[in-house]
mmCIF file of C-alpha atoms in Angstrom:
data_model
loop_
_atom_site.group_PDB
_atom_site.id
_atom_site.type_symbol
_atom_site.label_atom_id
_atom_site.label_comp_id
_atom_site.label_asym_id
_atom_site.label_seq_id
_atom_site.Cartn_x
_atom_site.Cartn_y
_atom_site.Cartn_z
ATOM 1 C CA MET A 1 -24.846 16.743 39.069
ATOM 2 C CA SER A 2 -21.096 16.319 39.520
ATOM 3 C CA GLU A 3 -18.769 19.121 38.537
ATOM 4 C CA ARG A 4 -16.710 18.662 35.420
ATOM 5 C CA ARG A 5 -13.114 17.888 36.239
ATOM 6 C CA ARG A 6 -10.555 20.202 34.801
ATOM 7 C CA GLY A 7 -7.253 18.927 33.517
ATOM 8 C CA ILE A 8 -3.886 20.253 34.552
ATOM 9 C CA THR A 9 -3.071 23.410 32.628
ATOM 10 C CA ARG A 10 0.274 24.465 31.204
ATOM 11 C CA ARG A 11 0.400 27.380 33.662
ATOM 12 C CA GLN A 12 0.034 24.967 36.579
ATOM 13 C CA VAL A 13 2.822 22.742 35.261
ATOM 14 C CA ILE A 14 5.202 25.675 34.848
ATOM 15 C CA ALA A 15 4.209 27.237 38.180
ATOM 16 C CA SER A 16 4.694 23.901 39.971
ATOM 17 C CA PHE A 17 8.128 23.504 38.423
ATOM 18 C CA PHE A 18 9.309 26.920 39.587
ATOM 19 C CA THR A 19 7.737 26.454 43.017
ATOM 20 C CA LEU A 20 9.655 23.230 43.585
ATOM 21 C CA LEU A 21 12.819 24.721 42.122
ATOM 22 C CA GLY A 22 12.526 27.777 44.378
ATOM 23 C CA LEU A 23 11.997 25.622 47.470
ATOM 24 C CA LEU A 24 14.992 23.480 46.573
ATOM 25 C CA MET A 25 17.262 26.483 46.054
ATOM 26 C CA LEU A 26 16.150 28.172 49.273
ATOM 27 C CA PHE A 27 16.545 24.962 51.273
ATOM 28 C CA ASN A 28 20.093 24.484 50.015
ATOM 29 C CA TYR A 29 21.453 28.024 49.840
ATOM 30 C CA ALA A 30 19.494 30.305 52.199
ATOM 31 C CA PRO A 31 21.215 28.847 55.323
ATOM 32 C CA GLN A 32 24.626 29.272 53.673
ATOM 33 C CA ALA A 33 23.839 32.876 52.714
ATOM 34 C CA LEU A 34 22.686 33.751 56.229
ATOM 35 C CA ALA A 35 25.797 32.090 57.657
ATOM 36 C CA GLY A 36 28.027 34.391 55.613
ATOM 37 C CA ASP A 37 29.217 31.919 52.960
ATOM 38 C CA THR A 38 32.102 33.553 51.053
ATOM 39 C CA VAL A 39 32.174 31.299 47.981
ATOM 40 C CA VAL A 40 31.875 33.342 44.770
ATOM 41 C CA THR A 41 31.297 32.502 41.132
ATOM 42 C CA ARG A 42 33.258 34.498 38.576
ATOM 43 C CA ILE A 43 31.568 34.883 35.201
ATOM 44 C CA ALA A 44 33.429 36.488 32.309
ATOM 45 C CA LEU A 45 31.206 38.393 29.893
ATOM 46 C CA ALA A 46 33.885 38.657 27.195
ATOM 47 C CA VAL A 47 37.428 37.518 26.466
ATOM 48 C CA PRO A 48 39.338 38.266 28.635
ATOM 49 C CA GLN A 49 37.388 41.003 30.500
ATOM 50 C CA PRO A 50 35.180 41.995 32.208
ATOM 51 C CA VAL A 51 34.713 39.410 34.949
ATOM 52 C CA ILE A 52 31.831 39.766 37.415
ATOM 53 C CA SER A 53 31.911 38.010 40.785
ATOM 54 C CA PHE A 54 28.612 36.709 42.189
ATOM 55 C CA PRO A 55 28.222 35.564 45.824
ATOM 56 C CA THR A 56 27.082 32.029 45.061
ATOM 57 C CA ALA A 57 24.778 31.412 48.043
ATOM 58 C CA TRP A 58 23.152 34.859 48.014
ATOM 59 C CA SER A 59 22.645 34.871 44.232
ATOM 60 C CA LEU A 60 20.937 31.478 44.218
ATOM 61 C CA THR A 61 18.879 32.405 47.272
ATOM 62 C CA VAL A 62 17.501 35.521 45.580
ATOM 63 C CA ILE A 63 16.767 33.639 42.341
ATOM 64 C CA GLY A 64 15.109 30.850 44.324
ATOM 65 C CA LEU A 65 12.928 33.370 46.171
ATOM 66 C CA ILE A 66 11.786 34.939 42.889
ATOM 67 C CA ALA A 67 10.975 31.488 41.483
ATOM 68 C CA LEU A 68 9.050 30.495 44.620
ATOM 69 C CA ILE A 69 6.943 33.669 44.689
ATOM 70 C CA GLY A 70 6.223 33.463 40.958
ATOM 71 C CA GLY A 71 5.294 29.792 41.169
ATOM 72 C CA ALA A 72 3.066 30.308 44.203
ATOM 73 C CA LEU A 73 1.207 33.190 42.542
ATOM 74 C CA GLY A 74 0.833 31.131 39.382
ATOM 75 C CA LEU A 75 -0.742 28.261 41.326
ATOM 76 C CA SER A 76 -3.024 30.540 43.343
ATOM 77 C CA ASN A 77 -4.633 32.132 40.258
ATOM 78 C CA ARG A 78 -4.230 35.542 41.873
ATOM 79 C CA ALA A 79 -2.369 38.615 40.689
ATOM 80 C CA GLN A 80 -1.879 36.937 37.323
ATOM 81 C CA ARG A 81 -0.057 39.893 35.811
ATOM 82 C CA TRP A 82 2.529 39.738 38.589
ATOM 83 C CA ALA A 83 2.628 35.945 38.326
ATOM 84 C CA ASP A 84 3.342 36.067 34.595
ATOM 85 C CA GLY A 85 6.094 38.640 35.072
ATOM 86 C CA LEU A 86 7.778 36.676 37.851
ATOM 87 C CA LEU A 87 7.525 33.374 35.965
ATOM 88 C CA TRP A 88 9.126 34.924 32.885
ATOM 89 C CA THR A 89 11.798 36.477 35.077
ATOM 90 C CA SER A 90 12.438 33.095 36.697
ATOM 91 C CA ALA A 91 12.749 31.461 33.285
ATOM 92 C CA VAL A 92 15.331 34.049 32.197
ATOM 93 C CA LEU A 93 17.243 33.802 35.490
ATOM 94 C CA LEU A 94 17.345 30.010 35.241
ATOM 95 C CA PHE A 95 20.276 30.133 32.819
ATOM 96 C CA PRO A 96 22.580 32.338 34.926
ATOM 97 C CA ALA A 97 21.492 30.339 37.985
ATOM 98 C CA ILE A 98 22.758 27.146 36.368
ATOM 99 C CA LEU A 99 26.092 28.794 35.511
ATOM 100 C CA ILE A 100 26.470 30.258 39.009
ATOM 101 C CA TRP A 101 25.765 26.857 40.576
ATOM 102 C CA ALA A 102 27.997 24.886 38.208
ATOM 103 C CA ALA A 103 30.968 27.270 38.474
ATOM 104 C CA ALA A 104 30.771 27.865 42.256
ATOM 105 C CA GLY A 105 34.260 28.789 43.450
ATOM 106 C CA LYS A 106 35.527 28.833 39.869
ATOM 107 C CA GLN A 107 35.333 30.980 36.744
ATOM 108 C CA THR A 108 33.405 30.397 33.553
ATOM 109 C CA ASN A 109 32.823 32.428 30.405
ATOM 110 C CA ALA A 110 29.243 33.345 29.523
ATOM 111 C CA THR A 111 30.176 34.510 26.019
ATOM 112 C CA VAL A 112 31.833 31.205 25.179
ATOM 113 C CA MET A 113 28.809 29.385 26.576
ATOM 114 C CA LEU A 114 26.463 31.445 24.419
ATOM 115 C CA SER A 115 28.685 30.923 21.381
ATOM 116 C CA GLU A 116 28.651 27.150 21.942
ATOM 117 C CA SER A 117 24.873 27.198 22.290
ATOM 118 C CA LEU A 118 24.527 29.014 18.966
ATOM 119 C CA ARG A 119 26.970 26.656 17.276
ATOM 120 C CA LEU A 120 25.354 23.467 18.599
ATOM 121 C CA GLY A 121 21.893 24.830 17.831
ATOM 122 C CA THR A 122 22.752 25.429 14.161
ATOM 123 C CA PRO A 123 21.771 21.978 12.779
ATOM 124 C CA LEU A 124 18.685 21.955 14.996
ATOM 125 C CA ALA A 125 17.576 25.333 13.642
ATOM 126 C CA LEU A 126 18.175 24.193 10.060
ATOM 127 C CA GLY A 127 16.219 21.004 10.696
ATOM 128 C CA ALA A 128 13.385 22.979 12.288
ATOM 129 C CA LEU A 129 13.253 25.325 9.276
ATOM 130 C CA ALA A 130 13.164 22.283 7.001
ATOM 131 C CA GLY A 131 10.186 20.997 8.969
ATOM 132 C CA ILE A 132 8.403 24.345 8.711
ATOM 133 C CA TRP A 133 8.727 24.477 4.913
ATOM 134 C CA ALA A 134 7.256 20.986 4.530
ATOM 135 C CA GLU A 135 4.600 21.021 7.227
ATOM 136 C CA ARG A 136 3.311 24.512 6.452
ATOM 137 C CA SER A 137 2.363 23.063 3.059
ATOM 138 C CA GLY A 138 0.698 20.020 4.621
ATOM 139 C CA VAL A 139 3.423 17.345 4.433
ATOM 140 C CA ILE A 140 4.782 15.775 7.613
ATOM 141 C CA ASN A 141 8.549 15.473 7.316
ATOM 142 C CA ILE A 142 10.009 13.176 9.947
ATOM 143 C CA ALA A 143 12.624 12.203 7.355
ATOM 144 C CA ILE A 144 14.729 15.245 8.308
ATOM 145 C CA GLU A 145 17.101 12.957 10.195
ATOM 146 C CA GLY A 146 17.677 10.843 7.091
ATOM 147 C CA MET A 147 18.080 13.878 4.842
ATOM 148 C CA MET A 148 20.675 15.326 7.194
ATOM 149 C CA LEU A 149 22.566 12.042 7.332
ATOM 150 C CA MET A 150 22.562 11.676 3.543
ATOM 151 C CA GLY A 151 23.688 15.289 3.148
ATOM 152 C CA ALA A 152 26.530 14.757 5.611
ATOM 153 C CA ALA A 153 27.731 11.570 3.882
ATOM 154 C CA PHE A 154 27.467 12.639 0.242
ATOM 155 C CA GLY A 155 28.725 16.149 0.964
ATOM 156 C CA PHE A 156 31.891 14.727 2.504
ATOM 157 C CA ALA A 157 32.228 12.111 -0.266
ATOM 158 C CA PHE A 158 32.050 14.754 -3.011
ATOM 159 C CA PHE A 159 34.585 16.848 -1.138
ATOM 160 C CA ILE A 160 36.987 13.884 -1.123
ATOM 161 C CA PHE A 161 36.499 13.159 -4.829
ATOM 162 C CA THR A 162 36.729 16.779 -6.044
ATOM 163 C CA GLY A 163 38.973 18.376 -3.441
ATOM 164 C CA ASN A 164 36.646 21.392 -3.377
ATOM 165 C CA ILE A 165 34.822 21.889 -0.103
ATOM 166 C CA TRP A 166 32.185 24.146 -1.651
ATOM 167 C CA VAL A 167 31.288 21.394 -4.112
ATOM 168 C CA GLY A 168 30.806 19.210 -1.056
ATOM 169 C CA VAL A 169 28.434 21.697 0.577
ATOM 170 C CA LEU A 170 26.454 22.127 -2.652
ATOM 171 C CA SER A 171 26.274 18.349 -3.080
ATOM 172 C CA ALA A 172 24.887 17.963 0.431
ATOM 173 C CA VAL A 173 22.161 20.477 -0.375
ATOM 174 C CA VAL A 174 21.275 18.787 -3.677
ATOM 175 C CA VAL A 175 21.243 15.281 -2.190
ATOM 176 C CA GLY A 176 18.969 16.484 0.608
ATOM 177 C CA GLY A 177 16.611 17.902 -2.013
ATOM 178 C CA ILE A 178 16.614 14.653 -4.015
ATOM 179 C CA ILE A 179 15.760 12.587 -0.953
ATOM 180 C CA ALA A 180 12.987 15.074 -0.193
ATOM 181 C CA LEU A 181 11.573 14.553 -3.674
ATOM 182 C CA LEU A 182 11.463 10.804 -2.940
ATOM 183 C CA HIS A 183 9.525 11.576 0.223
ATOM 184 C CA GLY A 184 7.282 13.884 -1.800
ATOM 185 C CA ALA A 185 6.601 11.235 -4.432
ATOM 186 C CA LEU A 186 5.619 8.692 -1.795
ATOM 187 C CA SER A 187 3.560 11.132 0.259
ATOM 188 C CA ILE A 188 1.998 13.376 -2.388
ATOM 189 C CA SER A 189 1.714 11.335 -5.596
ATOM 190 C CA PHE A 190 1.298 7.815 -4.178
ATOM 191 C CA ARG A 191 -0.460 9.061 -1.020
ATOM 192 C CA THR A 192 1.562 6.784 1.240
ATOM 193 C CA ASP A 193 1.208 7.396 4.961
ATOM 194 C CA GLN A 194 3.640 10.254 5.530
ATOM 195 C CA ILE A 195 4.932 8.908 8.853
ATOM 196 C CA ILE A 196 5.720 5.551 7.227
ATOM 197 C CA SER A 197 7.388 7.268 4.257
ATOM 198 C CA GLY A 198 9.613 9.337 6.529
ATOM 199 C CA THR A 199 10.518 6.326 8.649
ATOM 200 C CA VAL A 200 11.501 4.314 5.571
ATOM 201 C CA ILE A 201 13.747 7.140 4.364
ATOM 202 C CA ASN A 202 15.443 7.361 7.767
ATOM 203 C CA ILE A 203 16.171 3.631 7.707
ATOM 204 C CA LEU A 204 17.339 3.837 4.071
ATOM 205 C CA ALA A 205 19.718 6.669 4.958
ATOM 206 C CA ILE A 206 21.412 4.588 7.676
ATOM 207 C CA GLY A 207 22.100 1.759 5.236
ATOM 208 C CA VAL A 208 23.165 3.879 2.267
ATOM 209 C CA THR A 209 25.502 6.140 4.239
ATOM 210 C CA GLY A 210 27.047 3.195 6.083
ATOM 211 C CA TYR A 211 27.777 1.476 2.752
ATOM 212 C CA LEU A 212 29.140 4.704 1.248
ATOM 213 C CA ARG A 213 31.488 5.202 4.184
ATOM 214 C CA ARG A 214 32.856 1.649 4.200
ATOM 215 C CA GLN A 215 33.258 1.316 0.435
ATOM 216 C CA TYR A 216 34.444 4.762 -0.589
ATOM 217 C CA ILE A 217 35.039 7.338 2.144
ATOM 218 C CA VAL A 218 37.296 5.190 4.335
ATOM 219 C CA VAL A 219 39.140 3.808 1.297
ATOM 220 C CA GLU A 220 39.731 7.215 -0.231
ATOM 221 C CA GLY A 221 40.806 8.670 3.108
ATOM 222 C CA GLY A 222 40.131 12.325 3.474
ATOM 223 C CA GLY A 223 41.585 14.043 6.497
ATOM 224 C CA ARG A 224 39.802 16.410 8.808
ATOM 225 C CA VAL A 225 38.637 19.607 7.136
ATOM 226 C CA THR A 226 37.623 23.009 8.421
ATOM 227 C CA LEU A 227 35.710 25.682 6.552
ATOM 228 C CA PRO A 228 37.077 29.215 6.846
ATOM 229 C CA SER A 229 35.293 31.620 9.135
ATOM 230 C CA LEU A 230 32.936 34.169 7.650
ATOM 231 C CA SER A 231 35.314 36.992 8.540
ATOM 232 C CA GLY A 232 38.124 35.030 6.896
ATOM 233 C CA MET A 233 36.079 34.749 3.703
ATOM 234 C CA ILE A 234 35.464 38.503 3.712
ATOM 235 C CA ALA A 235 39.174 39.115 4.211
ATOM 236 C CA GLU A 236 40.025 36.774 1.333
ATOM 237 C CA ALA A 237 37.618 38.738 -0.855
ATOM 238 C CA GLY A 238 39.790 41.809 -0.337
ATOM 239 C CA LEU A 239 37.853 43.430 2.480
ATOM 240 C CA PRO A 240 40.109 42.830 5.503
ATOM 241 C CA ASP A 241 39.141 46.108 7.189
ATOM 242 C CA LEU A 242 35.461 45.143 7.064
ATOM 243 C CA ALA A 243 36.280 41.707 8.484
ATOM 244 C CA ARG A 244 38.161 43.195 11.406
ATOM 245 C CA SER A 245 35.409 45.748 12.004
ATOM 246 C CA LEU A 246 32.711 43.092 12.104
ATOM 247 C CA GLU A 247 34.547 40.912 14.592
ATOM 248 C CA ALA A 248 35.397 43.969 16.707
ATOM 249 C CA ILE A 249 31.729 44.644 17.472
ATOM 250 C CA PRO A 250 31.319 43.938 21.210
ATOM 251 C CA LEU A 251 29.785 40.524 21.914
ATOM 252 C CA ILE A 252 27.783 40.318 18.648
ATOM 253 C CA GLY A 253 30.910 40.448 16.488
ATOM 254 C CA THR A 254 32.469 37.449 18.211
ATOM 255 C CA LEU A 255 29.240 35.474 18.359
ATOM 256 C CA ILE A 256 28.026 36.012 14.788
ATOM 257 C CA PHE A 257 30.826 37.170 12.525
ATOM 258 C CA GLY A 258 33.388 34.890 14.136
ATOM 259 C CA GLY A 259 31.209 31.920 13.191
ATOM 260 C CA LYS A 260 31.337 29.575 10.231
ATOM 261 C CA PRO A 261 29.536 30.039 6.897
ATOM 262 C CA ILE A 262 26.802 27.430 7.497
ATOM 263 C CA PHE A 263 26.096 28.967 10.894
ATOM 264 C CA PHE A 264 25.752 32.393 9.273
ATOM 265 C CA ALA A 265 23.598 30.900 6.503
ATOM 266 C CA MET A 266 21.294 29.501 9.186
ATOM 267 C CA LEU A 267 20.734 32.987 10.624
ATOM 268 C CA LEU A 268 19.911 34.326 7.158
ATOM 269 C CA LEU A 269 17.558 31.403 6.467
ATOM 270 C CA VAL A 270 15.592 32.088 9.649
ATOM 271 C CA ILE A 271 14.947 35.649 8.486
ATOM 272 C CA ALA A 272 14.308 34.592 4.875
ATOM 273 C CA THR A 273 11.854 31.873 5.910
ATOM 274 C CA HIS A 274 9.849 34.307 8.010
ATOM 275 C CA MET A 275 9.755 36.862 5.210
ATOM 276 C CA VAL A 276 8.732 34.319 2.564
ATOM 277 C CA MET A 277 6.087 32.637 4.724
ATOM 278 C CA PHE A 278 4.394 35.787 5.971
ATOM 279 C CA MET A 279 5.255 38.581 3.528
ATOM 280 C CA THR A 280 5.020 37.015 0.059
ATOM 281 C CA ARG A 281 2.367 35.534 -2.202
ATOM 282 C CA TRP A 282 4.181 32.176 -2.191
ATOM 283 C CA GLY A 283 4.064 32.035 1.595
ATOM 284 C CA LEU A 284 0.337 32.813 1.566
ATOM 285 C CA ARG A 285 -0.259 30.017 -0.948
ATOM 286 C CA THR A 286 1.862 27.630 1.081
ATOM 287 C CA ARG A 287 -0.101 28.317 4.251
ATOM 288 C CA ALA A 288 -3.388 28.063 2.371
ATOM 289 C CA VAL A 289 -2.416 24.650 0.984
ATOM 290 C CA GLY A 290 -1.444 23.496 4.457
ATOM 291 C CA GLU A 291 -4.662 24.706 6.075
ATOM 292 C CA ASN A 292 -7.335 24.020 3.460
ATOM 293 C CA PRO A 293 -6.075 22.463 0.202
ATOM 294 C CA LYS A 294 -9.568 22.133 -1.257
ATOM 295 C CA ALA A 295 -10.250 25.843 -0.898
ATOM 296 C CA ALA A 296 -6.783 26.632 -2.269
ATOM 297 C CA ASP A 297 -7.459 24.411 -5.285
ATOM 298 C CA THR A 298 -10.765 26.171 -5.849
ATOM 299 C CA VAL A 299 -9.031 29.550 -6.292
ATOM 300 C CA GLY A 300 -6.504 28.103 -8.753
ATOM 301 C CA ILE A 301 -3.539 27.137 -6.555
ATOM 302 C CA ALA A 302 -1.789 23.949 -7.726
ATOM 303 C CA VAL A 303 -1.842 22.104 -4.404
ATOM 304 C CA ASN A 304 0.438 19.183 -5.162
ATOM 305 C CA ARG A 305 2.939 21.267 -7.114
ATOM 306 C CA THR A 306 3.151 23.720 -4.219
ATOM 307 C CA ARG A 307 3.739 20.859 -1.819
ATOM 308 C CA TYR A 308 6.442 19.338 -4.022
ATOM 309 C CA ILE A 309 8.349 22.617 -4.219
ATOM 310 C CA ASN A 310 8.137 23.193 -0.471
ATOM 311 C CA VAL A 311 9.212 19.641 0.318
ATOM 312 C CA PHE A 312 12.177 20.041 -2.045
ATOM 313 C CA ILE A 313 13.209 23.279 -0.289
ATOM 314 C CA SER A 314 12.794 21.457 3.014
ATOM 315 C CA GLY A 315 15.210 18.744 1.875
ATOM 316 C CA CYS A 316 17.772 21.266 0.646
ATOM 317 C CA ILE A 317 17.816 23.005 4.026
ATOM 318 C CA ALA A 318 18.096 19.652 5.823
ATOM 319 C CA GLY A 319 20.981 18.700 3.520
ATOM 320 C CA LEU A 320 22.744 21.938 4.477
ATOM 321 C CA GLY A 321 22.268 20.897 8.085
ATOM 322 C CA GLY A 322 23.968 17.605 7.259
ATOM 323 C CA ALA A 323 26.922 19.458 5.728
ATOM 324 C CA TRP A 324 27.321 21.250 9.068
ATOM 325 C CA PHE A 325 28.165 17.928 10.715
ATOM 326 C CA SER A 326 30.704 16.538 8.282
ATOM 327 C CA LEU A 327 32.211 19.623 6.655
ATOM 328 C CA GLU A 328 31.987 22.518 9.088
ATOM 329 C CA THR A 329 32.310 20.931 12.511
ATOM 330 C CA VAL A 330 33.797 17.444 12.623
ATOM 331 C CA GLY A 331 35.708 17.456 9.343
ATOM 332 C CA GLN A 332 34.926 13.805 8.648
ATOM 333 C CA PHE A 333 31.973 11.430 8.316
ATOM 334 C CA ASP A 334 30.995 8.748 10.822
ATOM 335 C CA ASP A 335 28.059 6.346 10.782
ATOM 336 C CA GLY A 336 24.949 7.864 12.349
ATOM 337 C CA MET A 337 26.759 11.101 13.157
ATOM 338 C CA THR A 338 23.500 13.121 13.203
ATOM 339 C CA ALA A 339 22.602 11.192 16.391
ATOM 340 C CA GLY A 340 18.898 12.002 16.387
ATOM 341 C CA LYS A 341 19.331 15.724 15.832
ATOM 342 C CA GLY A 342 16.656 15.642 13.119
ATOM 343 C CA PHE A 343 14.068 14.514 15.652
ATOM 344 C CA ILE A 344 15.163 17.154 18.171
ATOM 345 C CA ALA A 345 14.793 19.672 15.331
ATOM 346 C CA LEU A 346 11.166 18.598 14.950
ATOM 347 C CA ALA A 347 10.723 19.182 18.672
ATOM 348 C CA ALA A 348 12.175 22.684 18.206
ATOM 349 C CA MET A 349 9.709 23.273 15.372
ATOM 350 C CA ILE A 350 6.782 22.230 17.580
ATOM 351 C CA PHE A 351 8.195 24.307 20.444
ATOM 352 C CA GLY A 352 8.153 27.332 18.127
ATOM 353 C CA LYS A 353 4.574 26.600 16.970
ATOM 354 C CA TRP A 354 5.683 26.277 13.327
ATOM 355 C CA MET A 355 7.063 29.842 13.378
ATOM 356 C CA PRO A 356 10.642 30.475 12.148
ATOM 357 C CA PHE A 357 11.796 32.673 15.043
ATOM 358 C CA GLY A 358 10.042 30.470 17.589
ATOM 359 C CA ALA A 359 11.713 27.393 16.118
ATOM 360 C CA PHE A 360 15.068 29.195 16.238
ATOM 361 C CA GLY A 361 14.507 29.891 19.926
ATOM 362 C CA GLY A 362 13.676 26.239 20.552
ATOM 363 C CA ALA A 363 16.792 25.130 18.688
ATOM 364 C CA MET A 364 18.958 27.449 20.775
ATOM 365 C CA LEU A 365 17.358 26.080 23.963
ATOM 366 C CA PHE A 366 18.351 22.547 22.993
ATOM 367 C CA GLY A 367 21.757 23.814 21.870
ATOM 368 C CA PHE A 368 22.213 25.384 25.307
ATOM 369 C CA ALA A 369 21.307 22.065 26.949
ATOM 370 C CA GLU A 370 24.002 20.291 24.936
ATOM 371 C CA ALA A 371 26.567 23.029 25.601
ATOM 372 C CA LEU A 372 25.705 22.810 29.287
ATOM 373 C CA GLY A 373 26.679 19.146 29.368
ATOM 374 C CA THR A 374 30.086 20.004 27.934
ATOM 375 C CA ARG A 375 30.506 22.893 30.384
ATOM 376 C CA PHE A 376 29.686 20.592 33.311
ATOM 377 C CA GLN A 377 32.504 18.278 32.253
ATOM 378 C CA ILE A 378 34.981 21.160 31.981
ATOM 379 C CA LEU A 379 33.997 22.532 35.397
ATOM 380 C CA GLN A 380 33.941 19.011 36.910
ATOM 381 C CA VAL A 381 30.596 19.646 38.570
ATOM 382 C CA GLN A 382 30.060 17.587 41.717
ATOM 383 C CA VAL A 383 26.632 16.123 42.583
ATOM 384 C CA LEU A 384 26.011 13.976 45.670
ATOM 385 C CA GLY A 385 29.703 13.921 46.455
ATOM 386 C CA GLY A 386 30.909 12.821 43.026
ATOM 387 C CA PRO A 387 31.254 14.069 39.433
ATOM 388 C CA VAL A 388 28.227 13.965 37.152
ATOM 389 C CA PRO A 389 28.526 10.837 34.966
ATOM 390 C CA VAL A 390 29.487 11.618 31.363
ATOM 391 C CA GLN A 391 26.625 9.437 30.106
ATOM 392 C CA PHE A 392 24.119 11.584 31.989
ATOM 393 C CA LEU A 393 25.555 14.754 30.496
ATOM 394 C CA GLN A 394 25.332 13.290 26.990
ATOM 395 C CA ILE A 395 21.604 12.618 27.333
ATOM 396 C CA THR A 396 20.859 16.144 28.614
ATOM 397 C CA PRO A 397 19.479 17.532 25.295
ATOM 398 C CA TYR A 398 17.228 14.488 24.850
ATOM 399 C CA VAL A 399 15.872 14.799 28.395
ATOM 400 C CA VAL A 400 15.204 18.500 27.824
ATOM 401 C CA THR A 401 13.368 17.574 24.597
ATOM 402 C CA MET A 402 11.055 15.194 26.459
ATOM 403 C CA ILE A 403 10.398 17.695 29.265
ATOM 404 C CA VAL A 404 9.587 20.486 26.831
ATOM 405 C CA LEU A 405 7.267 18.368 24.694
ATOM 406 C CA ALA A 406 5.624 16.739 27.715
ATOM 407 C CA GLY A 407 4.285 19.862 29.318
ATOM 408 C CA LEU A 408 6.155 23.136 29.000
ATOM 409 C CA ILE A 409 4.876 24.231 25.582
ATOM 410 C CA GLY A 410 1.206 23.496 26.021
ATOM 411 C CA ARG A 411 -0.910 22.161 23.218
ATOM 412 C CA ALA A 412 0.783 22.742 19.875
ATOM 413 C CA VAL A 413 -1.598 22.704 16.918
ATOM 414 C CA GLY A 414 -0.039 22.405 13.472
ATOM 415 C CA PRO A 415 -1.529 23.270 10.077
ATOM 416 C CA ALA A 416 -5.010 21.794 9.739
ATOM 417 C CA ALA A 417 -4.281 19.676 6.648
ATOM 418 C CA VAL A 418 -0.799 18.450 7.639
ATOM 419 C CA GLY A 419 -0.410 14.736 6.989
ATOM 420 C CA LYS A 420 -3.478 14.568 4.741
ATOM 421 C CA PRO A 421 -2.872 13.708 1.050
ATOM 422 C CA TYR A 422 -4.907 15.707 -1.435
ATOM 423 C CA GLU A 423 -6.527 14.301 -4.525
ATOM 424 C CA LYS A 424 -7.949 16.758 -7.035
ATOM 425 C CA GLN A 425 -11.637 16.197 -7.534
#
């Protein structure tokens, strides 16, 4: 009798990746380190000080050696505790390794890089949270992209017509919720295939927002806008000392309290979503409806009403993510400006296994990938004797999305009843 063939495991994929990466780094930098290469990378940890100098060749050689040993142990199925520790260490060291390589002979700022990652990960985190609220209740929401786009367009349009930027933000949230109710009606009441419903809404959003921009936004004008920083809002409220104190906190003050209101709202929503989902009766009912709606109905939970409310909340959060594009960052609206971020947000949600903090981590990973592309352009990184093409840098977050979903997160299992309409018996 032939032995049953085993498939490739997630551990083997990760271990193989770090083994190859370690070999590549050692092959390229170990000879330079042994030859006494004097090139250094200067990384600033704050503005303007302190600055730490890293010997480029030696630093990458050591990191490559750690990755190689961890990968080899992971593939050998021996000393698994050591293998796990070294693989996690290699994963953490991968980010400084990229900065040390990219800024060889130059200086870069790690704090600015981290700040950019947080900023660019904001809409992805909001989209991932929107997905969690819907899918934890059993409704697939691939319409996040369309909800974001509608929120961005209508939020900016209402800002133009009223002159009040907060009305614009609120309008984006409300419009996102309304579009979510349309998705809920199709998916929950009419029991349409939820993938088809979401796809239709995404296509509808492209047409509606394009028409709105050409007929009203461009005609009415509306210059670039910028929301005040959170610390600025506190100062305007008569608490300037508190504002200065918050921003003066080393590292955290600049990263968090120097941010914009929607960014700060995202951080609060991550915490709030976790608390509601896992510490409240509503969260328990939501998860019950998403796992076993028939059993939930048996104990008196209104399944469809629960799903409607969660889908509406999902749309409101996605609409807030849309406002980030047009009102907080760009200060204008362009056709298709969400550029697939709603789908990357779904990838972040899957990466985080439908958990708020896990999804936040996934969003920040993709945000780092996008910030890395920008940093490569600033540092004019050379590969194979020439600069990295701008087009390649622009696709970096999408490539990272495919790599992560293809093998680095393992099998992700969502709520048992997600995508399945429920009809009361």
